[in-house]
Coordinates of C-alpha atoms in Angstrom, one line a residue:
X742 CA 5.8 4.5 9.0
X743 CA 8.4 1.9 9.0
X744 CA 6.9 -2.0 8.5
X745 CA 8.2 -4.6 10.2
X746 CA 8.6 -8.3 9.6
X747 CA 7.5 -10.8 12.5
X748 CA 10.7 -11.2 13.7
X749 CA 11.0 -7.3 14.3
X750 CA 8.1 -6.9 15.9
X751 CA 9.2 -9.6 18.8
X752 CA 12.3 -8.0 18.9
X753 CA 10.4 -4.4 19.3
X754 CA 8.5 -5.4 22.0
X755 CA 11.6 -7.0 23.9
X756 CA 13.4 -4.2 23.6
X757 CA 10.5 -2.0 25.1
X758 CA 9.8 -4.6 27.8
X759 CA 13.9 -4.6 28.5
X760 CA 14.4 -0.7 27.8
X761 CA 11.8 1.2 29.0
X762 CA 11.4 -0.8 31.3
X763 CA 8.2 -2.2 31.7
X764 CA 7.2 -5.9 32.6
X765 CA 5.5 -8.2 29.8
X766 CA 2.3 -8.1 31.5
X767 CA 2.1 -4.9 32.0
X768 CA 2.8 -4.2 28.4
X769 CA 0.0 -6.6 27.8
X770 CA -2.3 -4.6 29.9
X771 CA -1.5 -1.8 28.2
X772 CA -2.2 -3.3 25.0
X773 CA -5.4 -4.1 26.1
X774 CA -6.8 -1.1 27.7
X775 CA -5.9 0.7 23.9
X776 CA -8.0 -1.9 22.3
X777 CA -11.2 -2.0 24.8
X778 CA -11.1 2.3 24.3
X779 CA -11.8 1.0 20.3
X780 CA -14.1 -1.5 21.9
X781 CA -16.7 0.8 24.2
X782 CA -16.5 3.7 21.2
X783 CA -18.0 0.8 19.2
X784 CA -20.5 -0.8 21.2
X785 CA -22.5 -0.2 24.7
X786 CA -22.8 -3.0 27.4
X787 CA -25.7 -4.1 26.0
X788 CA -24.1 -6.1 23.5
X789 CA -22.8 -9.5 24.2
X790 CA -19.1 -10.6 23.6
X791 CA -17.5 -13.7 23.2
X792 CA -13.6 -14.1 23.3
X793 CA -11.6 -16.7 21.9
X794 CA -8.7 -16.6 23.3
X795 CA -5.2 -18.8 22.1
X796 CA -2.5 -20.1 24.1
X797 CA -0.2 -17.5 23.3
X798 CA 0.6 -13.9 24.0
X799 CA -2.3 -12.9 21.4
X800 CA -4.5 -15.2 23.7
X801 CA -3.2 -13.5 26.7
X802 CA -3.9 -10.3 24.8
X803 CA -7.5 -11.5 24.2
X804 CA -8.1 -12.4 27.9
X805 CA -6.8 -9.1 29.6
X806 CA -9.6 -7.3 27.1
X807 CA -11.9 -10.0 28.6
X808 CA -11.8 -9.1 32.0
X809 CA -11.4 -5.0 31.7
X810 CA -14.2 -5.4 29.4
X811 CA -16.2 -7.1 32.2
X812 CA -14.8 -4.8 34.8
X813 CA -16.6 -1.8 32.6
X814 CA -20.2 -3.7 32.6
X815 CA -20.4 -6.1 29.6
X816 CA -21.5 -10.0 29.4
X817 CA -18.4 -11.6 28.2
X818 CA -17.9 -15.1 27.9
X819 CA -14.2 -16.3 27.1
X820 CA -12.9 -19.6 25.6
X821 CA -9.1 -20.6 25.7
X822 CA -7.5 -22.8 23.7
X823 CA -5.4 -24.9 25.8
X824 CA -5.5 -28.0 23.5
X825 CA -1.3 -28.7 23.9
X826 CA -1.3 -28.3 27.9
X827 CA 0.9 -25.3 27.3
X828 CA 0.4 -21.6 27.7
X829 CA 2.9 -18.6 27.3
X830 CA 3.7 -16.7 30.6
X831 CA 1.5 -13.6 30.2
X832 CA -1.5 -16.3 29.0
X833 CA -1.2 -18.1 31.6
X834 CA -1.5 -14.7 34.4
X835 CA -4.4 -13.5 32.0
X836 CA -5.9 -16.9 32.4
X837 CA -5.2 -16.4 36.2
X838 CA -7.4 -13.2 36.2
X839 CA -10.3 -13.7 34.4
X840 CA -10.8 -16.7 36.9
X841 CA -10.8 -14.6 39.6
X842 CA -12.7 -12.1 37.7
X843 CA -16.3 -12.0 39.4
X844 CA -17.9 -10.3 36.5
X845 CA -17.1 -12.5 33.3
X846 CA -20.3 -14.2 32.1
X847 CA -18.6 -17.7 31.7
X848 CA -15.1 -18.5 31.2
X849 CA -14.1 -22.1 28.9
X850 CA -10.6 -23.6 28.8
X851 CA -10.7 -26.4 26.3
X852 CA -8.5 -28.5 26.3
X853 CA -9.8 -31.8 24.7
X854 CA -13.8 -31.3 23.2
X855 CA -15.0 -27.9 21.8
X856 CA -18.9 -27.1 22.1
X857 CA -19.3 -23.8 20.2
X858 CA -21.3 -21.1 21.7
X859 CA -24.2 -19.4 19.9
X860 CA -22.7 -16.9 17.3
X861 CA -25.6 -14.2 17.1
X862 CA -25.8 -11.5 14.8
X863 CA -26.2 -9.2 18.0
X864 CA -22.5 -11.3 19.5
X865 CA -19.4 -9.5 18.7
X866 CA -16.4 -12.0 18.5
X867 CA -13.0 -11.1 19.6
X868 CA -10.6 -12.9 18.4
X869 CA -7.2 -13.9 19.8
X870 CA -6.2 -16.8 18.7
X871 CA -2.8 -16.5 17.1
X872 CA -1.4 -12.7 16.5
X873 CA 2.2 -11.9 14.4
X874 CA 3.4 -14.8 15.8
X875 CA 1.4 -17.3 13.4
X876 CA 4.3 -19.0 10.3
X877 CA 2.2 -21.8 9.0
X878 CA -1.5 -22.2 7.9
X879 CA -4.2 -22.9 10.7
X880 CA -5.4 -26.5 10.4
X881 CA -7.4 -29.2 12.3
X882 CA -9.4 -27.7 15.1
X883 CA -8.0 -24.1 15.0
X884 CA -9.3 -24.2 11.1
X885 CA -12.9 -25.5 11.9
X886 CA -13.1 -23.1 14.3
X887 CA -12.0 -20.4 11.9
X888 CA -14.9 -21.5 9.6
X889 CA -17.6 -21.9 12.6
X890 CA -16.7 -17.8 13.2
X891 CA -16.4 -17.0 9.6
X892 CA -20.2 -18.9 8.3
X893 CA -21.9 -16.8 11.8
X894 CA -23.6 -13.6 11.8
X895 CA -21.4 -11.8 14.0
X896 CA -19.4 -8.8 14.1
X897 CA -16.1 -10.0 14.2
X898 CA -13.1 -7.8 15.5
X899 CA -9.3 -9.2 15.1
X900 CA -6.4 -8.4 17.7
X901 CA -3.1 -7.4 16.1
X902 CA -4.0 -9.5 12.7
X903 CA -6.9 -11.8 11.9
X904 CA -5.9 -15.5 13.4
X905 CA -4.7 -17.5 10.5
X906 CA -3.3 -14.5 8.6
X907 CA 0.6 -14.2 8.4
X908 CA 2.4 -10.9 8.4
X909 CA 4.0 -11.1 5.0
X910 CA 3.9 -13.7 3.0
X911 CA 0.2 -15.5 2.6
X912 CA 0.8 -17.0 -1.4
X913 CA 0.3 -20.5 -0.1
X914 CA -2.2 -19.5 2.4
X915 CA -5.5 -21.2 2.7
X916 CA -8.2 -18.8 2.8
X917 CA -10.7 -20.6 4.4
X918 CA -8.9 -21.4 7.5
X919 CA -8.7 -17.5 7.7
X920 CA -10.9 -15.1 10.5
X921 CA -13.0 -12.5 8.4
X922 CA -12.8 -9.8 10.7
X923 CA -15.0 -6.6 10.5
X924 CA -12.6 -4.8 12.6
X925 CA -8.9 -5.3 13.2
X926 CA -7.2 -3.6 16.0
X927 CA -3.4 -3.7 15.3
X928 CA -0.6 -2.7 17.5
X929 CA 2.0 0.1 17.3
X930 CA 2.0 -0.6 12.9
X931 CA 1.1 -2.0 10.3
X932 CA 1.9 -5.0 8.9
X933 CA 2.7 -5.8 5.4
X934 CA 0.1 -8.6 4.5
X935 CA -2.2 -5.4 5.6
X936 CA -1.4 -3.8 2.7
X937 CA -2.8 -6.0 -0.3
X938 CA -5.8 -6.3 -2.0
X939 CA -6.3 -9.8 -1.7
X940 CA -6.2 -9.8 2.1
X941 CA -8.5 -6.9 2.7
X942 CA -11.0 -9.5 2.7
X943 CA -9.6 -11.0 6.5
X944 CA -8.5 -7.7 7.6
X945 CA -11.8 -5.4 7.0
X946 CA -11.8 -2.0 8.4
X947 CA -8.4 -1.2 10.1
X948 CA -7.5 1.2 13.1
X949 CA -3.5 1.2 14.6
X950 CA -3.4 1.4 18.0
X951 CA -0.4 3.2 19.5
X952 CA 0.7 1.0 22.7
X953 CA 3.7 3.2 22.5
X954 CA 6.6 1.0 22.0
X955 CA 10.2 2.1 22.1
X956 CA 10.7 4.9 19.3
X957 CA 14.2 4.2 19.9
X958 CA 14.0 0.6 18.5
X959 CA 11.7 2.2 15.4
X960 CA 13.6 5.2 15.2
X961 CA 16.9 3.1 14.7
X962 CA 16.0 -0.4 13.3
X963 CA 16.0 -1.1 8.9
X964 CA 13.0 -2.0 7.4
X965 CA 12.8 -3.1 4.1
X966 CA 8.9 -1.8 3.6
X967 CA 8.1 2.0 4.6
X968 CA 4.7 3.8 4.0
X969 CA 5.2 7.1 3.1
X970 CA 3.9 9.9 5.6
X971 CA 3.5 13.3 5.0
X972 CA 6.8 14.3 6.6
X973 CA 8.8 12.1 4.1
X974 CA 7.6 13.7 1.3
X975 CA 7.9 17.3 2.4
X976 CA 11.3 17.1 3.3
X977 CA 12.0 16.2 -0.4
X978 CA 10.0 19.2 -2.3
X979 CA 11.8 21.4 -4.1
X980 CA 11.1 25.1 -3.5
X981 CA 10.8 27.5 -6.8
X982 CA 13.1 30.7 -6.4
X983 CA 11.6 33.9 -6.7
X984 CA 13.9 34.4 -9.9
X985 CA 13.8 31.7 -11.7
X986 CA 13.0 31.6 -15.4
X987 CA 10.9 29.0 -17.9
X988 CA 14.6 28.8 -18.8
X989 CA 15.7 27.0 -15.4
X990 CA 12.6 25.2 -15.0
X991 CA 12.9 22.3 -17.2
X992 CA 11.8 21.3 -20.5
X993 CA 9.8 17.9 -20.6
X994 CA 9.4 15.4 -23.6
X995 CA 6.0 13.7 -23.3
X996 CA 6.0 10.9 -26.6
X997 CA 2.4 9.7 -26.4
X998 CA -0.9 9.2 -28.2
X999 CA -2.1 7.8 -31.4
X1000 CA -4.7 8.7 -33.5
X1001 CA -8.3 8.1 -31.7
X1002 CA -5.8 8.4 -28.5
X1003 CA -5.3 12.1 -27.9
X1004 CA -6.7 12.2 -25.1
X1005 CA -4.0 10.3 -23.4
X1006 CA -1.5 12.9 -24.6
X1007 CA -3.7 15.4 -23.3
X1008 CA -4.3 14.2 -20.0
X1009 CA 0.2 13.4 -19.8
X1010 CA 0.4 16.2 -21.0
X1011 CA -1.3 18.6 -18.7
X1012 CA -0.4 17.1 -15.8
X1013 CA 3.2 17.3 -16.8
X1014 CA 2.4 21.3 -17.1
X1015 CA 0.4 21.9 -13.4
X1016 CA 3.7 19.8 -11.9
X1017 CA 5.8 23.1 -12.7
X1018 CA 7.7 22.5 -15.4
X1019 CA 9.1 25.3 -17.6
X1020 CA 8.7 23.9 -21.1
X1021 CA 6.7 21.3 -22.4
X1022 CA 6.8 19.3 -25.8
X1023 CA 4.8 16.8 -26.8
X1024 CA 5.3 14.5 -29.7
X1025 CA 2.1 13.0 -31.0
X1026 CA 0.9 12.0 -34.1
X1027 CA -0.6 14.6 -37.0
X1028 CA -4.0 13.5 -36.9
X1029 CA -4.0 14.7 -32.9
X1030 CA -2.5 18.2 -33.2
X1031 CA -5.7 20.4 -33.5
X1032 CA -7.0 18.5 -30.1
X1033 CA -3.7 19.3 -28.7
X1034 CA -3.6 22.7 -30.1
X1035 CA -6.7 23.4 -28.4
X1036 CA -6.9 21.3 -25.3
X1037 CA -3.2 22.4 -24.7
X1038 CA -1.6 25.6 -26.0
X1039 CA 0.9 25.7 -23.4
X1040 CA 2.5 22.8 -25.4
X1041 CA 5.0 22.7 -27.9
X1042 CA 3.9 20.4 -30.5
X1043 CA 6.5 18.3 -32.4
X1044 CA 5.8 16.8 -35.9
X1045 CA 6.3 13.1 -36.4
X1046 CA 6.2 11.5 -40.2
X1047 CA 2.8 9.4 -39.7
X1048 CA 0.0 10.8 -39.2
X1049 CA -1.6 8.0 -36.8
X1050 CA 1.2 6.9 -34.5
X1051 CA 4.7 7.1 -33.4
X1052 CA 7.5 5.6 -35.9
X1053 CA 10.5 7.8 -35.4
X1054 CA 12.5 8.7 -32.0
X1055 CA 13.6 12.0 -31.5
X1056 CA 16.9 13.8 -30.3
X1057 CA 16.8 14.6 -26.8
X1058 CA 19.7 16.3 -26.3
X1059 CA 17.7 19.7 -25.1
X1060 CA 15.3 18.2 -23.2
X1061 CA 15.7 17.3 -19.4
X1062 CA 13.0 14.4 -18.7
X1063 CA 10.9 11.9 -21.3
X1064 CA 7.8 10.4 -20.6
X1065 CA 6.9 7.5 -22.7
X1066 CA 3.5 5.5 -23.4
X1067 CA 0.4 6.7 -22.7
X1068 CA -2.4 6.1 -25.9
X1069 CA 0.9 5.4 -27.5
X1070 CA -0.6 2.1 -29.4
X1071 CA 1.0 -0.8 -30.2
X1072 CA 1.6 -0.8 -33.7
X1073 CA 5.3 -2.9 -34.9
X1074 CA 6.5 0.2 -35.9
X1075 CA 6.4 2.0 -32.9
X1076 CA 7.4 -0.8 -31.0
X1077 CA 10.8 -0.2 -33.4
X1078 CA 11.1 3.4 -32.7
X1079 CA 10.2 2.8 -28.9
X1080 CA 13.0 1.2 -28.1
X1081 CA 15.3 3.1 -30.5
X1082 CA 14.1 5.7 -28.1
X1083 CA 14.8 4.8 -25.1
X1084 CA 18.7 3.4 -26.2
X1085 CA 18.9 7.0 -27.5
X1086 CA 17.9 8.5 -24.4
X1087 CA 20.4 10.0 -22.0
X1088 CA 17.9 12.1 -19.5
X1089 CA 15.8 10.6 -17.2
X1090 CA 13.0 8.4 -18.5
X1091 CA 9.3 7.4 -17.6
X1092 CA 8.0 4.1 -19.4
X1093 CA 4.3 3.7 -19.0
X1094 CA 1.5 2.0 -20.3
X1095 CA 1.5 1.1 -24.0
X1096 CA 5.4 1.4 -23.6
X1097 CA 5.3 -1.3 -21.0
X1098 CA 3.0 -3.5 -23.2
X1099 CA 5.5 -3.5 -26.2
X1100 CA 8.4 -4.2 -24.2
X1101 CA 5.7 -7.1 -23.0
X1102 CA 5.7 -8.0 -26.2
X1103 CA 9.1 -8.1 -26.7
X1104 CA 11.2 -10.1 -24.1
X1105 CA 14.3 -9.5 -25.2
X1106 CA 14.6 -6.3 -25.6
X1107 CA 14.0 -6.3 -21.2
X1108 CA 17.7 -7.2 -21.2
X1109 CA 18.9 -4.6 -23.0
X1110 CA 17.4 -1.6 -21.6
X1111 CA 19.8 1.0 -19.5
X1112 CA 19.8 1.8 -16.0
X1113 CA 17.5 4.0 -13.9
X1114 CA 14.4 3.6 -15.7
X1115 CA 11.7 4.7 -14.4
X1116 CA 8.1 2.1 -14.8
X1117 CA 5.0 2.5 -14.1
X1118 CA 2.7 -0.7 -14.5
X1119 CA -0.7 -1.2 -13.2
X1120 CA -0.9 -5.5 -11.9
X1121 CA -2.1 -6.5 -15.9
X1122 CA 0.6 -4.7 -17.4
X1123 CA 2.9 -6.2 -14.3
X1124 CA 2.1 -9.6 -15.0
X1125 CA 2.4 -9.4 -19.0
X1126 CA 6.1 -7.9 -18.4
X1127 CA 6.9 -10.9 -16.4
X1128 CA 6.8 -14.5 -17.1
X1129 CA 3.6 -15.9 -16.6
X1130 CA 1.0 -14.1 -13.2
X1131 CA 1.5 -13.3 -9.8
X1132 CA 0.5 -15.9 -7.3
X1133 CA -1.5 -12.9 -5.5
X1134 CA -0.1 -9.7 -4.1
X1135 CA 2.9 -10.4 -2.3
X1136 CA 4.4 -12.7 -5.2
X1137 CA 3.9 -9.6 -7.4
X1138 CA 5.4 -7.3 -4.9
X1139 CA 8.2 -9.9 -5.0
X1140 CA 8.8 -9.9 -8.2
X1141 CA 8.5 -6.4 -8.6
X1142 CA 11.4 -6.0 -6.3
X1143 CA 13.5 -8.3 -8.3
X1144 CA 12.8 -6.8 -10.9
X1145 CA 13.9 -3.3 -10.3
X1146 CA 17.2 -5.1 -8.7
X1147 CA 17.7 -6.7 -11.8
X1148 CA 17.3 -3.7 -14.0
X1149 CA 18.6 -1.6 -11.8
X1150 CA 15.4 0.4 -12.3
X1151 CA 12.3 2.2 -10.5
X1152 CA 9.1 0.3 -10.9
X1153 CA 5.9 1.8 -9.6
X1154 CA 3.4 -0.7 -9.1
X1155 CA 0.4 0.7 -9.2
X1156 CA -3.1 0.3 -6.9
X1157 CA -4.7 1.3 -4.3
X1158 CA -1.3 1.3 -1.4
X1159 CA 1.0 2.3 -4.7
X1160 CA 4.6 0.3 -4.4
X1161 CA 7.5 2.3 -5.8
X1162 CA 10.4 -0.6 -5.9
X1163 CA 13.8 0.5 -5.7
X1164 CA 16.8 -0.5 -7.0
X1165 CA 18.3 -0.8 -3.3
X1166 CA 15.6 -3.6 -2.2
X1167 CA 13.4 -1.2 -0.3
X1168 CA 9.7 -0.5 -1.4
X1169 CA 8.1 2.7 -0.3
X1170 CA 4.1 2.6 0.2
X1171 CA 2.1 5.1 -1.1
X1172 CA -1.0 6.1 1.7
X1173 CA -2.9 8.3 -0.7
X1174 CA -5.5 8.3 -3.3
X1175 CA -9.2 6.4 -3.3
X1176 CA -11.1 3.8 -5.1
X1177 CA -12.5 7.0 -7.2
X1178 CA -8.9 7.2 -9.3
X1179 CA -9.7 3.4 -10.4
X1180 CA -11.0 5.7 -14.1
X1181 CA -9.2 5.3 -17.4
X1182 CA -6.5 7.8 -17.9
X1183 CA -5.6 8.0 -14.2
X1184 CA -2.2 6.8 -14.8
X1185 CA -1.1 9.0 -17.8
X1186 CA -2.1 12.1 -15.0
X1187 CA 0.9 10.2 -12.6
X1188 CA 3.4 10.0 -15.9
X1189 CA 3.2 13.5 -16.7
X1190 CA 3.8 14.9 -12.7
X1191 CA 6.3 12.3 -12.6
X1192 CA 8.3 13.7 -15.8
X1193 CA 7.2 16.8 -14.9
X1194 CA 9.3 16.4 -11.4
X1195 CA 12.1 15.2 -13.3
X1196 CA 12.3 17.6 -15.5
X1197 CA 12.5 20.6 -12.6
X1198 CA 15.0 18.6 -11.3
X1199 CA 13.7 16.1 -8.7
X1200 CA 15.9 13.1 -8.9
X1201 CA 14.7 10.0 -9.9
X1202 CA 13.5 8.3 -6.3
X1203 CA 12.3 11.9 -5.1
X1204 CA 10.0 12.5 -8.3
X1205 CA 8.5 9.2 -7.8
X1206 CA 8.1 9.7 -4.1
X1207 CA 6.9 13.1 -4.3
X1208 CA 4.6 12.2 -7.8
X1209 CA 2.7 9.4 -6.5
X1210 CA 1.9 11.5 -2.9
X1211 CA 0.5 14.6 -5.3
X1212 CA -1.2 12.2 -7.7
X1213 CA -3.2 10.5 -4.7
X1214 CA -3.5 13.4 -2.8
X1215 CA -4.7 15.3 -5.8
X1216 CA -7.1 12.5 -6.4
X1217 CA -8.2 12.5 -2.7
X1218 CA -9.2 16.6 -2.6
X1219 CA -11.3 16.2 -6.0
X1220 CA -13.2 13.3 -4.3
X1221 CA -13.6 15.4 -1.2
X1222 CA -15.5 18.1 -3.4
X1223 CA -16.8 15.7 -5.9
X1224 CA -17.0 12.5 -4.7
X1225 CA -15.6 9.3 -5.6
X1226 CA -18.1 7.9 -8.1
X1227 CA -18.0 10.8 -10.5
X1228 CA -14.1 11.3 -10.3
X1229 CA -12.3 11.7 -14.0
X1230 CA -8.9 11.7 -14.9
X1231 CA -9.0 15.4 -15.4
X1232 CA -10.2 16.2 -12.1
X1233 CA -6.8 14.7 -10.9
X1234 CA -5.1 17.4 -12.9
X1235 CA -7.5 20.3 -11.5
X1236 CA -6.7 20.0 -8.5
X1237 CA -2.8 19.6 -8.1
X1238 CA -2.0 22.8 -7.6
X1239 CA -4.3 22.1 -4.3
X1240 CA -1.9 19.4 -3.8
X1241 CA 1.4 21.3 -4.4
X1242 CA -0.4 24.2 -1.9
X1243 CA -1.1 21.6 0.7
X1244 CA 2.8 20.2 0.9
X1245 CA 4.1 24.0 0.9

């Protein structure tokens, strides 16, 4: 699913309205007859609406729901917001119809002084103030009437995006002058600002409507921001030939764990094997290798000179992928081997966790790392490879992106709608995985699938893509049978080859 910015999505629907071709107000009704099926699956006519309406084409959205809400049998009352004399076409026609609606409750245009109605907890609030439209933060009346909305016991649902909240970019937002809605009914797709953590608070449960806009304009028009679907990553799977050897399979490098930390190596480790690779060796301290031995004996073990951590890099010559950084520690002398490592390092590479925290620790060494890197921070260890936090979501996203254009890497930034940045510009969304992953050793399962991929021979982009959908949907079929509370790292690993079965 491609996202669009706010620009796109005016020129989607002007291209439907021009192409299809269907009228603007007729597009509008359609619009609103999606959102009032959302409406009477919700609630019966007993309950008591109240629509606040804008003076643009969200408002006009907002008043066609109005009146084919009263048409079915419910009280609805409707306030517009008229306060600058001036309404968009399709408003304006709306406003028309409720008038000569006989069955809305009360209809409101303000225009100068604002008496609020009772907000009940039994009232549901539709709001259509300002939709995609909105550049700038709500203030003056629009952001006390915001807060009168917000501070009431209703049920709140949103049309298109909660008034105040922009499609992209909300860093300098204010929240306050933001609608909390319980519901938000968006049109056609997504939209970016939808997709972070810190706005999930305004957006509340989501449902896309399909108001079926031009698939020719989707189907041909760039977007910088995609979320995955299932399609995308079928098409890139690799199929395993019915005589194929251990041989032509792969053989991973997995550098991880310290002593007290084998469990990190384990977890990498496994993960890397259930992702179908055909060798696997893992380099971990001495002090880990009966744990390894026994948690793992699929592994080949290779001996390092410490027997708590990692101080020497290794020849990779023979090996087709490395994974680097889980339980690795942070010790100075494995900082030194670390990135003696990865200079050394002609295959593919994964950099996670204590890997990204010593190149944290070491600025300058960001400058001199090669190409097509592949990293794999969670939003701490983001934020400590940058300089200074994130202003919120979208800065991070932002300087993510920059990031991986400056490197010239693959950063997967990690949470709950994963964002693998690429060095192209483009950020793919991952849709899968649940709040029941958020468990310690989560991420060193998603390193070793991701090495693992590599390793069979996945290119870079296409073992990220493909990784992060298995480690999500892996995570999402052990919560189905186990639930989200109980969910462990290992569970992850269990059920991949669910995963893998699923995409076949």
């Amino acid at each position: 699913m491609k996202i669009f910015t706010g620009t796109q999505i005016k020129e989607l629907d002007k291209f439907t309205i021009e192409n299809e071709p269907v009228a603007s107000i007729d597009l509008m009704e359609r619009a609103a007859k999606a959102i009032v099926r959302v409406l009477r699956e919700e609630w019966d006519n007993r309950t008591p609406f109240v629509v606040f309406a804008g003076p643009g084409n969200n408002g006009g959205d907002a008043l066609a729901v109005a009146r084919l809400m009263a048409e079915a049998g419910y009280k609805v009352a409707v306030f517009l917001f008229n306060v600058n004399g001036k309404l968009s076409d399709d408003c304006a026609t709306n406003k028309q119809r409720v008038m000569d609606c006989k069955r809305i409750k009360a209809f409101t245009e303000v225009v100068v002084d604002f008496d609020p109605p009772e907000l009940t907890a039994e009232t549901v609030v539709i709001d259509g103030l300002f939709g995609a439209g909105l550049n700038k933060t709500l203030t003056g009346g629009f952001a006390s009437l915001v807060k009168y909305i917000n501070q009431s016991p209703a049920k709140v649902v949103s049309i298109d995006l909660p008034s105040g909240l922009m499609t992209e970019d909300n860093t300098h937002n204010v929240k306050s002058h933001i609608v909390k809605a319980d519901l938000t009914l968006t049109l056609q797709q997504k939209k970016l600002a939808m997709l972070f953590e810190d706005n999930q608070q305004f957006v509340g449960r989501l449902r896309v409507l399909d108001i079926r806009l031009s698939p020719e304009y989707i189907a041909r028009t760039d977007a910088k921001y995609k979320v995955l679907e299932e399609a995308d990553v079928r098409s890139r799977m690799l199929k395993r030939g019915d005589f194929v050897n251990k041989g032509l399979m792969g053989h991973a490098l997995v550098v991880a764990g310290s002593y007290g930390m084998a469990g990190a190596a384990v977890l990498a480790g496994r993960a890397c094997m259930r992702s179908g690779v055909g060798k696997l060796t893992i380099c971990t301290p001495r002090r880990n290798y009966d744990v390894m031995q026994i948690s793992l004996p699929e592994a080949i073990l290779s001996a390092g000179k410490e027997d708590y951590f990692f101080t020497e890099p290794l020849d990779t010559e023979h090996y087709d992928a490395v994974g680097m950084g889980p339980g690795l520690g942070q010790h100075e002398d494995t900082a030194i081997a670390l990135i003696s490592q990865i200079r050394r390092t002609q295959c593919p590479m994964v950099i996670d966790a204590d890997a990204l925290n010593i190149l944290a620790s070491h600025k300058a060494w960001m400058q001199q790392l090669p190409q097509n890197l592949i990293l794999t921070p969670h939003v701490g260890e983001f934020d400590r490879l940058g300089n200074g936090g994130s202003e919120g979501d979208y800065d991070r996203l932002s300087k993510a992106l920059d990031l991986a254009q400056h490197l010239q890497a693959y950063i997967l930034l990690k949470g709950h709608y994963s964002a693998l940045c690429l060095p192209s510009g483009k950020v793919f969304f991952n849709p899968t995985g649940n709040a029941g992953m958020a468990t310690a050793g989560s991420g060193d399962v998603l390193t070793g699938i991701i090495t693992g991929l590599l390793a069979r021979g996945y290119n870079r982009e296409d073992a990220c893509i493909v990784g992060m959908y298995l480690h999500g949907l892996a995570g999402d079929l052990a919560a189905k049978q186990l639930g989200k509370e109980s969910l462990m790292a290992g569970d992850i690993v269990a059920y991949l080859p669910q995963a893998f079965e699923f995409l076949a």
